[in-house]
Amino acid sequence: MIAMTTAASAGASPARRPLAAAAQWKVGDCFTDANVDVDEVTLSSAVPCTKDHTVQIVGGAELPAALASAPLTTLTDTKSAVRPQLAAFAKQTCSASAVVENLYPKQAKALAALFEKNGVTDDWMVPAAGRMGWVLPEAASFDAGAKALLCVFEPDADIGSGRTAGDIRKISTRDPLATLRLCFDFNAENTGQDFQPCDKVHDGERLIFFPMSVSGKPADVTAWQDADWAPYDAVCAEFAAVLVGAKRADFKVRADTNAPDPIVDGTRFFNCQTYPTKKTAAIPAGVIMTGAGKAKIKFAKT
């Protein structure tokens, strides 16, 4: 099942009863055979995350008895009587506050507090090419005892690098993650941004995505003035201070949103991004602001 836009246990690896050998799973595993749109992953298709894959487990939990006793076909039937119960369990298990410990172990407590403060629940995204969601094991594994709901990151080869290889748990480190992490260059007209691998010189880095209310704001984002953007920039600055590890005068933090996207339940999906304050400065190849703290950076030139 797709999380609203783009995703988890309270611990690093959920406790669960022993499973058949072919039905085992753990946080961090990557799989080639999965379809998030139909809620399924084939647990026998595990591959190293250094190879292209379809999903990576970022959390999960054993199904409660009432759901574990239902047939898989019933659980995956969007019109079944138990589907609302499954959806509610998925929302809790794969909430932002639950899964964040597996993706940002050092910053998890601070990020969870910011999620709660800003009403961020299951609808958020790490700064990577892909989306969050949840799946159930395929029939063979489910029948073998893998009665679990798995929170997943689904990388998207159509965004950026064209590859899906990489361990998304490194998103909290300073690894450039050239196939996944989202860095960018401002385009020549300075009217938008183009993907740029983080292991190359780049103008900026995206830090995190989540929805914020746009109640009272002009429907046309292109008509927003600085005062309209200010509260969103302020929220992004709070998240950036945690993710970067410091407030830096040599970097700006700004909120951005894709103007053509529709408003959903009174919210827009924003990305928090950072780039050098000096207009002629660029971030050197391989330098990542996530976790940079107060480290001195020798800027490249745009």
mmCIF file of C-alpha atoms in Angstrom:
data_model
loop_
_atom_site.group_PDB
_atom_site.id
_atom_site.type_symbol
_atom_site.label_atom_id
_atom_site.label_comp_id
_atom_site.label_asym_id
_atom_site.label_seq_id
_atom_site.Cartn_x
_atom_site.Cartn_y
_atom_site.Cartn_z
ATOM 1 C CA MET A 1 0.000 0.000 0.000
ATOM 2 C CA ILE A 2 1.347 3.440 -0.888
ATOM 3 C CA ALA A 3 1.769 5.939 1.887
ATOM 4 C CA MET A 4 -0.117 9.083 0.879
ATOM 5 C CA THR A 5 2.717 10.525 -1.120
ATOM 6 C CA THR A 6 5.645 8.801 -1.323
ATOM 7 C CA ALA A 7 6.594 5.152 5.787
ATOM 8 C CA ALA A 8 8.371 0.909 11.003
ATOM 9 C CA SER A 9 8.695 -0.178 14.113
ATOM 10 C CA ALA A 10 9.506 1.599 17.355
ATOM 11 C CA GLY A 11 12.771 -0.328 17.511
ATOM 12 C CA ALA A 12 15.588 -1.093 15.125
ATOM 13 C CA SER A 13 14.352 -4.597 14.374
ATOM 14 C CA PRO A 14 10.866 -5.707 15.467
ATOM 15 C CA ALA A 15 10.616 -8.762 17.681
ATOM 16 C CA ARG A 16 8.838 -11.659 16.002
ATOM 17 C CA ARG A 17 8.382 -15.395 16.318
ATOM 18 C CA PRO A 18 10.762 -17.701 14.386
ATOM 19 C CA LEU A 19 9.750 -18.106 10.752
ATOM 20 C CA ALA A 20 10.419 -20.696 8.099
ATOM 21 C CA ALA A 21 13.805 -20.156 6.468
ATOM 22 C CA ALA A 22 12.287 -18.913 3.212
ATOM 23 C CA ALA A 23 10.025 -16.494 5.066
ATOM 24 C CA GLN A 24 12.518 -14.541 7.170
ATOM 25 C CA TRP A 25 12.972 -10.771 6.980
ATOM 26 C CA LYS A 26 14.704 -7.978 8.833
ATOM 27 C CA VAL A 27 14.990 -4.216 8.634
ATOM 28 C CA GLY A 28 17.438 -3.285 5.868
ATOM 29 C CA ASP A 29 16.707 -6.243 3.567
ATOM 30 C CA CYS A 30 16.291 -5.454 -0.143
ATOM 31 C CA PHE A 31 14.132 -7.388 -2.620
ATOM 32 C CA THR A 32 13.794 -7.444 -6.389
ATOM 33 C CA ASP A 33 10.270 -8.852 -6.611
ATOM 34 C CA ALA A 34 7.669 -6.532 -5.111
ATOM 35 C CA ASN A 35 4.654 -4.495 -6.081
ATOM 36 C CA VAL A 36 3.749 -1.809 -3.562
ATOM 37 C CA ASP A 37 0.567 -0.992 -5.458
ATOM 38 C CA VAL A 38 -0.827 -4.453 -4.690
ATOM 39 C CA ASP A 39 0.748 -4.730 -1.206
ATOM 40 C CA GLU A 40 3.161 -7.592 -1.934
ATOM 41 C CA VAL A 41 6.834 -8.513 -1.657
ATOM 42 C CA THR A 42 8.375 -11.906 -2.443
ATOM 43 C CA LEU A 43 10.708 -12.641 0.464
ATOM 44 C CA SER A 44 12.692 -15.203 -1.522
ATOM 45 C CA SER A 45 13.856 -12.433 -3.898
ATOM 46 C CA ALA A 46 16.328 -10.859 -1.454
ATOM 47 C CA VAL A 47 19.450 -9.260 -2.947
ATOM 48 C CA PRO A 48 22.276 -7.111 -1.546
ATOM 49 C CA CYS A 49 21.153 -3.488 -1.441
ATOM 50 C CA THR A 50 24.244 -2.590 -3.486
ATOM 51 C CA LYS A 51 22.389 -4.100 -6.459
ATOM 52 C CA ASP A 52 19.298 -2.664 -8.134
ATOM 53 C CA HIS A 53 16.179 -3.615 -6.193
ATOM 54 C CA THR A 54 12.479 -2.815 -5.976
ATOM 55 C CA VAL A 55 11.987 -2.261 -2.233
ATOM 56 C CA GLN A 56 13.967 -2.091 1.000
ATOM 57 C CA ILE A 57 12.455 -2.856 4.402
ATOM 58 C CA VAL A 58 12.649 0.135 6.744
ATOM 59 C CA GLY A 59 10.402 -1.224 9.495
ATOM 60 C CA GLY A 60 7.568 -3.592 10.242
ATOM 61 C CA ALA A 61 5.763 -5.660 12.840
ATOM 62 C CA GLU A 62 3.903 -8.919 13.329
ATOM 63 C CA LEU A 63 0.236 -8.695 12.437
ATOM 64 C CA PRO A 64 -2.114 -8.797 15.422
ATOM 65 C CA ALA A 65 -3.987 -12.080 15.828
ATOM 66 C CA ALA A 66 -7.213 -10.815 14.269
ATOM 67 C CA LEU A 67 -5.352 -9.927 11.064
ATOM 68 C CA ALA A 68 -2.859 -12.804 11.089
ATOM 69 C CA SER A 69 -5.735 -15.284 11.063
ATOM 70 C CA ALA A 70 -7.249 -13.790 7.898
ATOM 71 C CA PRO A 71 -6.299 -15.168 4.467
ATOM 72 C CA LEU A 72 -3.816 -13.078 2.513
ATOM 73 C CA THR A 73 -6.377 -12.605 -0.259
ATOM 74 C CA THR A 74 -8.723 -11.024 2.272
ATOM 75 C CA LEU A 75 -6.054 -8.692 3.611
ATOM 76 C CA THR A 76 -5.141 -7.484 0.127
ATOM 77 C CA ASP A 77 -8.764 -7.014 -0.925
ATOM 78 C CA THR A 78 -9.393 -3.277 -0.632
ATOM 79 C CA LYS A 79 -13.121 -3.941 -0.126
ATOM 80 C CA SER A 80 -12.789 -6.587 2.594
ATOM 81 C CA ALA A 81 -14.220 -6.044 6.070
ATOM 82 C CA VAL A 82 -10.760 -6.236 7.697
ATOM 83 C CA ARG A 83 -9.102 -3.801 5.314
ATOM 84 C CA PRO A 84 -9.764 -0.700 7.479
ATOM 85 C CA GLN A 85 -8.197 -2.500 10.455
ATOM 86 C CA LEU A 86 -5.153 -3.390 8.353
ATOM 87 C CA ALA A 87 -4.846 0.177 7.086
ATOM 88 C CA ALA A 88 -4.972 1.527 10.643
ATOM 89 C CA PHE A 89 -2.297 -0.959 11.757
ATOM 90 C CA ALA A 90 -0.116 0.066 8.791
ATOM 91 C CA LYS A 91 -0.513 3.756 9.597
ATOM 92 C CA GLN A 92 0.651 3.148 13.166
ATOM 93 C CA THR A 93 3.425 0.683 12.321
ATOM 94 C CA CYS A 94 4.842 2.746 9.473
ATOM 95 C CA SER A 95 4.342 6.191 10.979
ATOM 96 C CA ALA A 96 7.077 8.759 10.595
ATOM 97 C CA SER A 97 7.865 8.646 14.319
ATOM 98 C CA ALA A 98 8.106 4.841 14.265
ATOM 99 C CA VAL A 99 10.264 4.337 11.187
ATOM 100 C CA VAL A 100 12.594 7.296 11.780
ATOM 101 C CA GLU A 101 14.720 5.330 14.273
ATOM 102 C CA ASN A 102 15.699 2.902 11.534
ATOM 103 C CA LEU A 103 16.678 5.689 9.132
ATOM 104 C CA TYR A 104 18.057 8.407 11.422
ATOM 105 C CA PRO A 105 19.129 6.553 14.597
ATOM 106 C CA LYS A 106 21.129 9.469 16.047
ATOM 107 C CA GLN A 107 18.565 12.141 15.251
ATOM 108 C CA ALA A 108 15.450 10.010 15.793
ATOM 109 C CA LYS A 109 14.324 11.512 19.107
ATOM 110 C CA ALA A 110 14.648 15.100 17.894
ATOM 111 C CA LEU A 111 13.001 14.341 14.564
ATOM 112 C CA ALA A 112 10.126 12.488 16.222
ATOM 113 C CA ALA A 113 9.507 15.572 18.380
ATOM 114 C CA LEU A 114 9.416 17.764 15.278
ATOM 115 C CA PHE A 115 7.082 15.327 13.525
ATOM 116 C CA GLU A 116 4.676 15.535 16.462
ATOM 117 C CA LYS A 117 4.970 19.314 16.691
ATOM 118 C CA ASN A 118 4.145 19.729 13.002
ATOM 119 C CA GLY A 119 1.519 17.000 12.671
ATOM 120 C CA VAL A 120 3.634 14.760 10.431
ATOM 121 C CA THR A 121 2.312 11.207 10.661
ATOM 122 C CA ASP A 122 2.731 8.564 7.948
ATOM 123 C CA ASP A 123 3.028 11.066 5.107
ATOM 124 C CA TRP A 124 6.695 12.036 4.730
ATOM 125 C CA MET A 125 9.724 11.213 2.628
ATOM 126 C CA VAL A 126 13.458 10.928 3.077
ATOM 127 C CA PRO A 127 15.511 13.015 0.605
ATOM 128 C CA ALA A 128 15.857 10.210 -1.907
ATOM 129 C CA ALA A 129 14.510 9.186 -5.278
ATOM 130 C CA GLY A 130 11.490 7.048 -4.412
ATOM 131 C CA ARG A 131 8.512 6.757 -2.076
ATOM 132 C CA MET A 132 7.450 5.166 1.187
ATOM 133 C CA GLY A 133 4.841 2.426 1.481
ATOM 134 C CA TRP A 134 3.968 -0.910 3.051
ATOM 135 C CA VAL A 135 3.556 -4.481 1.857
ATOM 136 C CA LEU A 136 2.715 -7.988 3.029
ATOM 137 C CA PRO A 137 4.774 -11.111 2.261
ATOM 138 C CA GLU A 138 3.686 -13.072 -0.802
ATOM 139 C CA ALA A 139 1.442 -16.126 -0.338
ATOM 140 C CA ALA A 140 4.224 -18.722 0.069
ATOM 141 C CA SER A 141 6.001 -16.754 2.792
ATOM 142 C CA PHE A 142 2.756 -15.676 4.443
ATOM 143 C CA ASP A 143 1.566 -19.278 4.644
ATOM 144 C CA ALA A 144 4.998 -20.330 5.930
ATOM 145 C CA GLY A 145 4.554 -18.032 8.926
ATOM 146 C CA ALA A 146 5.601 -14.545 7.834
ATOM 147 C CA LYS A 147 2.464 -12.923 9.198
ATOM 148 C CA ALA A 148 3.920 -9.444 9.148
ATOM 149 C CA LEU A 149 3.328 -5.996 7.739
ATOM 150 C CA LEU A 150 6.504 -4.513 6.286
ATOM 151 C CA CYS A 151 7.248 -0.817 5.884
ATOM 152 C CA VAL A 152 9.289 -0.221 2.737
ATOM 153 C CA PHE A 153 11.172 2.370 0.760
ATOM 154 C CA GLU A 154 10.605 1.962 -2.959
ATOM 155 C CA PRO A 155 13.434 3.585 -4.966
ATOM 156 C CA ASP A 156 12.528 5.139 -8.301
ATOM 157 C CA ALA A 157 14.983 4.696 -11.164
ATOM 158 C CA ASP A 158 13.103 7.302 -13.202
ATOM 159 C CA ILE A 159 14.167 10.058 -10.799
ATOM 160 C CA GLY A 160 17.735 11.233 -11.020
ATOM 161 C CA SER A 161 20.417 8.614 -11.508
ATOM 162 C CA GLY A 162 18.464 5.874 -13.281
ATOM 163 C CA ARG A 163 19.587 3.320 -10.661
ATOM 164 C CA THR A 164 17.969 1.913 -7.529
ATOM 165 C CA ALA A 165 21.088 0.467 -5.897
ATOM 166 C CA GLY A 166 21.988 1.715 -2.433
ATOM 167 C CA ASP A 167 21.094 1.269 1.241
ATOM 168 C CA ILE A 168 18.563 3.928 2.222
ATOM 169 C CA ARG A 169 19.659 3.633 5.860
ATOM 170 C CA LYS A 170 22.783 5.589 4.840
ATOM 171 C CA ILE A 171 20.576 8.628 4.264
ATOM 172 C CA SER A 172 21.503 9.788 7.785
ATOM 173 C CA THR A 173 25.227 9.669 6.969
ATOM 174 C CA ARG A 174 27.465 11.815 4.769
ATOM 175 C CA ASP A 175 27.578 9.148 2.079
ATOM 176 C CA PRO A 176 26.747 10.918 -1.232
ATOM 177 C CA LEU A 177 24.527 7.958 -2.220
ATOM 178 C CA ALA A 178 24.833 8.940 -5.867
ATOM 179 C CA THR A 179 22.007 6.641 -6.977
ATOM 180 C CA LEU A 180 19.500 7.730 -4.323
ATOM 181 C CA ARG A 181 20.192 11.011 -2.496
ATOM 182 C CA LEU A 182 18.651 14.144 -3.996
ATOM 183 C CA CYS A 183 21.051 16.986 -4.683
ATOM 184 C CA PHE A 184 20.335 19.623 -7.319
ATOM 185 C CA ASP A 185 21.529 22.485 -9.496
ATOM 186 C CA PHE A 186 19.513 25.618 -10.179
ATOM 187 C CA ASN A 187 18.716 25.753 -13.868
ATOM 188 C CA ALA A 188 20.203 28.387 -16.155
ATOM 189 C CA GLU A 189 17.057 30.535 -16.015
ATOM 190 C CA ASN A 190 16.955 30.220 -12.210
ATOM 191 C CA THR A 191 13.318 29.157 -12.511
ATOM 192 C CA GLY A 192 13.710 25.618 -11.208
ATOM 193 C CA GLN A 193 16.081 22.824 -10.297
ATOM 194 C CA ASP A 194 17.691 19.896 -12.079
ATOM 195 C CA PHE A 195 18.840 16.662 -10.437
ATOM 196 C CA GLN A 196 22.574 16.489 -9.828
ATOM 197 C CA PRO A 197 24.319 13.486 -8.229
ATOM 198 C CA CYS A 198 25.703 14.413 -4.831
ATOM 199 C CA ASP A 199 29.122 13.016 -5.740
ATOM 200 C CA LYS A 200 29.391 15.871 -8.258
ATOM 201 C CA VAL A 201 29.633 19.601 -7.566
ATOM 202 C CA HIS A 202 26.083 20.705 -6.763
ATOM 203 C CA ASP A 203 24.179 23.858 -5.862
ATOM 204 C CA GLY A 204 22.105 22.379 -3.074
ATOM 205 C CA GLU A 205 20.826 19.386 -1.153
ATOM 206 C CA ARG A 206 17.315 18.327 -0.266
ATOM 207 C CA LEU A 207 16.945 17.376 3.394
ATOM 208 C CA ILE A 208 13.419 16.041 4.005
ATOM 209 C CA PHE A 209 9.868 16.088 2.573
ATOM 210 C CA PHE A 210 6.536 16.360 4.406
ATOM 211 C CA PRO A 211 3.121 18.074 4.087
ATOM 212 C CA MET A 212 2.186 21.382 5.687
ATOM 213 C CA SER A 213 -1.136 23.213 5.809
ATOM 214 C CA VAL A 214 -1.630 25.946 3.217
ATOM 215 C CA SER A 215 -4.882 27.232 4.689
ATOM 216 C CA GLY A 216 -5.260 30.936 3.974
ATOM 217 C CA LYS A 217 -2.506 30.957 1.339
ATOM 218 C CA PRO A 218 -3.057 31.806 -2.334
ATOM 219 C CA ALA A 219 -3.908 28.669 -4.309
ATOM 220 C CA ASP A 220 -1.355 29.740 -6.919
ATOM 221 C CA VAL A 221 2.044 29.142 -5.315
ATOM 222 C CA THR A 222 3.746 31.280 -7.956
ATOM 223 C CA ALA A 223 1.899 34.275 -6.466
ATOM 224 C CA TRP A 224 3.342 33.743 -2.980
ATOM 225 C CA GLN A 225 5.407 36.539 -1.483
ATOM 226 C CA ASP A 226 8.258 36.202 1.024
ATOM 227 C CA ALA A 227 5.772 36.583 3.877
ATOM 228 C CA ASP A 228 3.804 33.595 2.568
ATOM 229 C CA TRP A 229 6.924 31.437 2.475
ATOM 230 C CA ALA A 230 8.319 32.578 5.837
ATOM 231 C CA PRO A 231 6.459 30.116 8.147
ATOM 232 C CA TYR A 232 7.409 27.153 5.948
ATOM 233 C CA ASP A 233 11.029 28.268 5.804
ATOM 234 C CA ALA A 234 10.995 28.487 9.614
ATOM 235 C CA VAL A 235 9.736 24.915 9.992
ATOM 236 C CA CYS A 236 12.329 23.678 7.513
ATOM 237 C CA ALA A 237 15.039 25.514 9.463
ATOM 238 C CA GLU A 238 14.105 23.538 12.577
ATOM 239 C CA PHE A 239 14.392 20.240 10.725
ATOM 240 C CA ALA A 240 17.635 21.354 9.071
ATOM 241 C CA ALA A 241 19.213 22.193 12.427
ATOM 242 C CA VAL A 242 18.637 18.573 13.485
ATOM 243 C CA LEU A 243 19.613 16.941 10.190
ATOM 244 C CA VAL A 244 22.677 19.105 9.535
ATOM 245 C CA GLY A 245 23.580 19.201 13.199
ATOM 246 C CA ALA A 246 24.038 22.965 13.423
ATOM 247 C CA LYS A 247 22.637 26.303 12.326
ATOM 248 C CA ARG A 248 24.977 27.708 9.680
ATOM 249 C CA ALA A 249 25.227 31.290 8.438
ATOM 250 C CA ASP A 250 26.970 30.114 5.266
ATOM 251 C CA PHE A 251 23.904 28.114 4.202
ATOM 252 C CA LYS A 252 20.297 29.038 3.583
ATOM 253 C CA VAL A 253 17.409 26.699 4.389
ATOM 254 C CA ARG A 254 14.270 27.084 2.335
ATOM 255 C CA ALA A 255 10.963 25.308 1.799
ATOM 256 C CA ASP A 256 9.860 24.496 -1.732
ATOM 257 C CA THR A 257 6.816 22.848 -3.260
ATOM 258 C CA ASN A 258 5.863 21.745 -6.737
ATOM 259 C CA ALA A 259 3.391 24.419 -7.845
ATOM 260 C CA PRO A 260 1.426 22.192 -10.292
ATOM 261 C CA ASP A 261 0.663 19.588 -7.610
ATOM 262 C CA PRO A 262 -2.868 19.734 -6.196
ATOM 263 C CA ILE A 263 -3.711 20.692 -2.634
ATOM 264 C CA VAL A 264 -4.591 17.546 -0.641
ATOM 265 C CA ASP A 265 -6.727 17.897 2.489
ATOM 266 C CA GLY A 266 -5.651 21.508 2.813
ATOM 267 C CA THR A 267 -1.937 20.684 2.600
ATOM 268 C CA ARG A 268 0.905 20.824 0.137
ATOM 269 C CA PHE A 269 3.919 18.536 0.117
ATOM 270 C CA PHE A 270 7.054 20.594 0.786
ATOM 271 C CA ASN A 271 10.726 19.756 0.518
ATOM 272 C CA CYS A 272 13.212 21.371 2.858
ATOM 273 C CA GLN A 273 16.459 22.167 1.097
ATOM 274 C CA THR A 274 19.742 23.887 1.798
ATOM 275 C CA TYR A 275 22.249 25.712 -0.385
ATOM 276 C CA PRO A 276 25.153 28.157 0.094
ATOM 277 C CA THR A 277 24.256 31.695 1.106
ATOM 278 C CA LYS A 278 26.817 33.107 -1.322
ATOM 279 C CA LYS A 279 25.311 33.042 -4.798
ATOM 280 C CA THR A 280 28.607 32.195 -6.528
ATOM 281 C CA ALA A 281 29.335 29.262 -4.199
ATOM 282 C CA ALA A 282 28.546 25.605 -4.853
ATOM 283 C CA ILE A 283 28.865 22.523 -2.659
ATOM 284 C CA PRO A 284 32.000 20.500 -3.526
ATOM 285 C CA ALA A 285 31.651 17.048 -5.065
ATOM 286 C CA GLY A 286 30.840 14.436 -2.451
ATOM 287 C CA VAL A 287 30.185 16.931 0.351
ATOM 288 C CA ILE A 288 26.889 16.282 2.142
ATOM 289 C CA MET A 289 25.282 18.753 4.519
ATOM 290 C CA THR A 290 23.362 16.055 6.410
ATOM 291 C CA GLY A 291 25.497 15.492 9.495
ATOM 292 C CA ALA A 292 28.007 18.195 8.531
ATOM 293 C CA GLY A 293 27.565 20.090 11.776
ATOM 294 C CA LYS A 294 29.934 23.057 11.890
ATOM 295 C CA ALA A 295 32.554 21.478 9.626
ATOM 296 C CA LYS A 296 34.350 24.025 7.474
ATOM 297 C CA ILE A 297 33.568 23.688 3.778
ATOM 298 C CA LYS A 298 35.775 24.916 0.943
ATOM 299 C CA PHE A 299 33.153 25.910 -1.560
ATOM 300 C CA ALA A 300 33.372 25.291 -5.276
ATOM 301 C CA LYS A 301 32.330 27.982 -7.758
ATOM 302 C CA THR A 302 29.094 27.906 -9.721
#
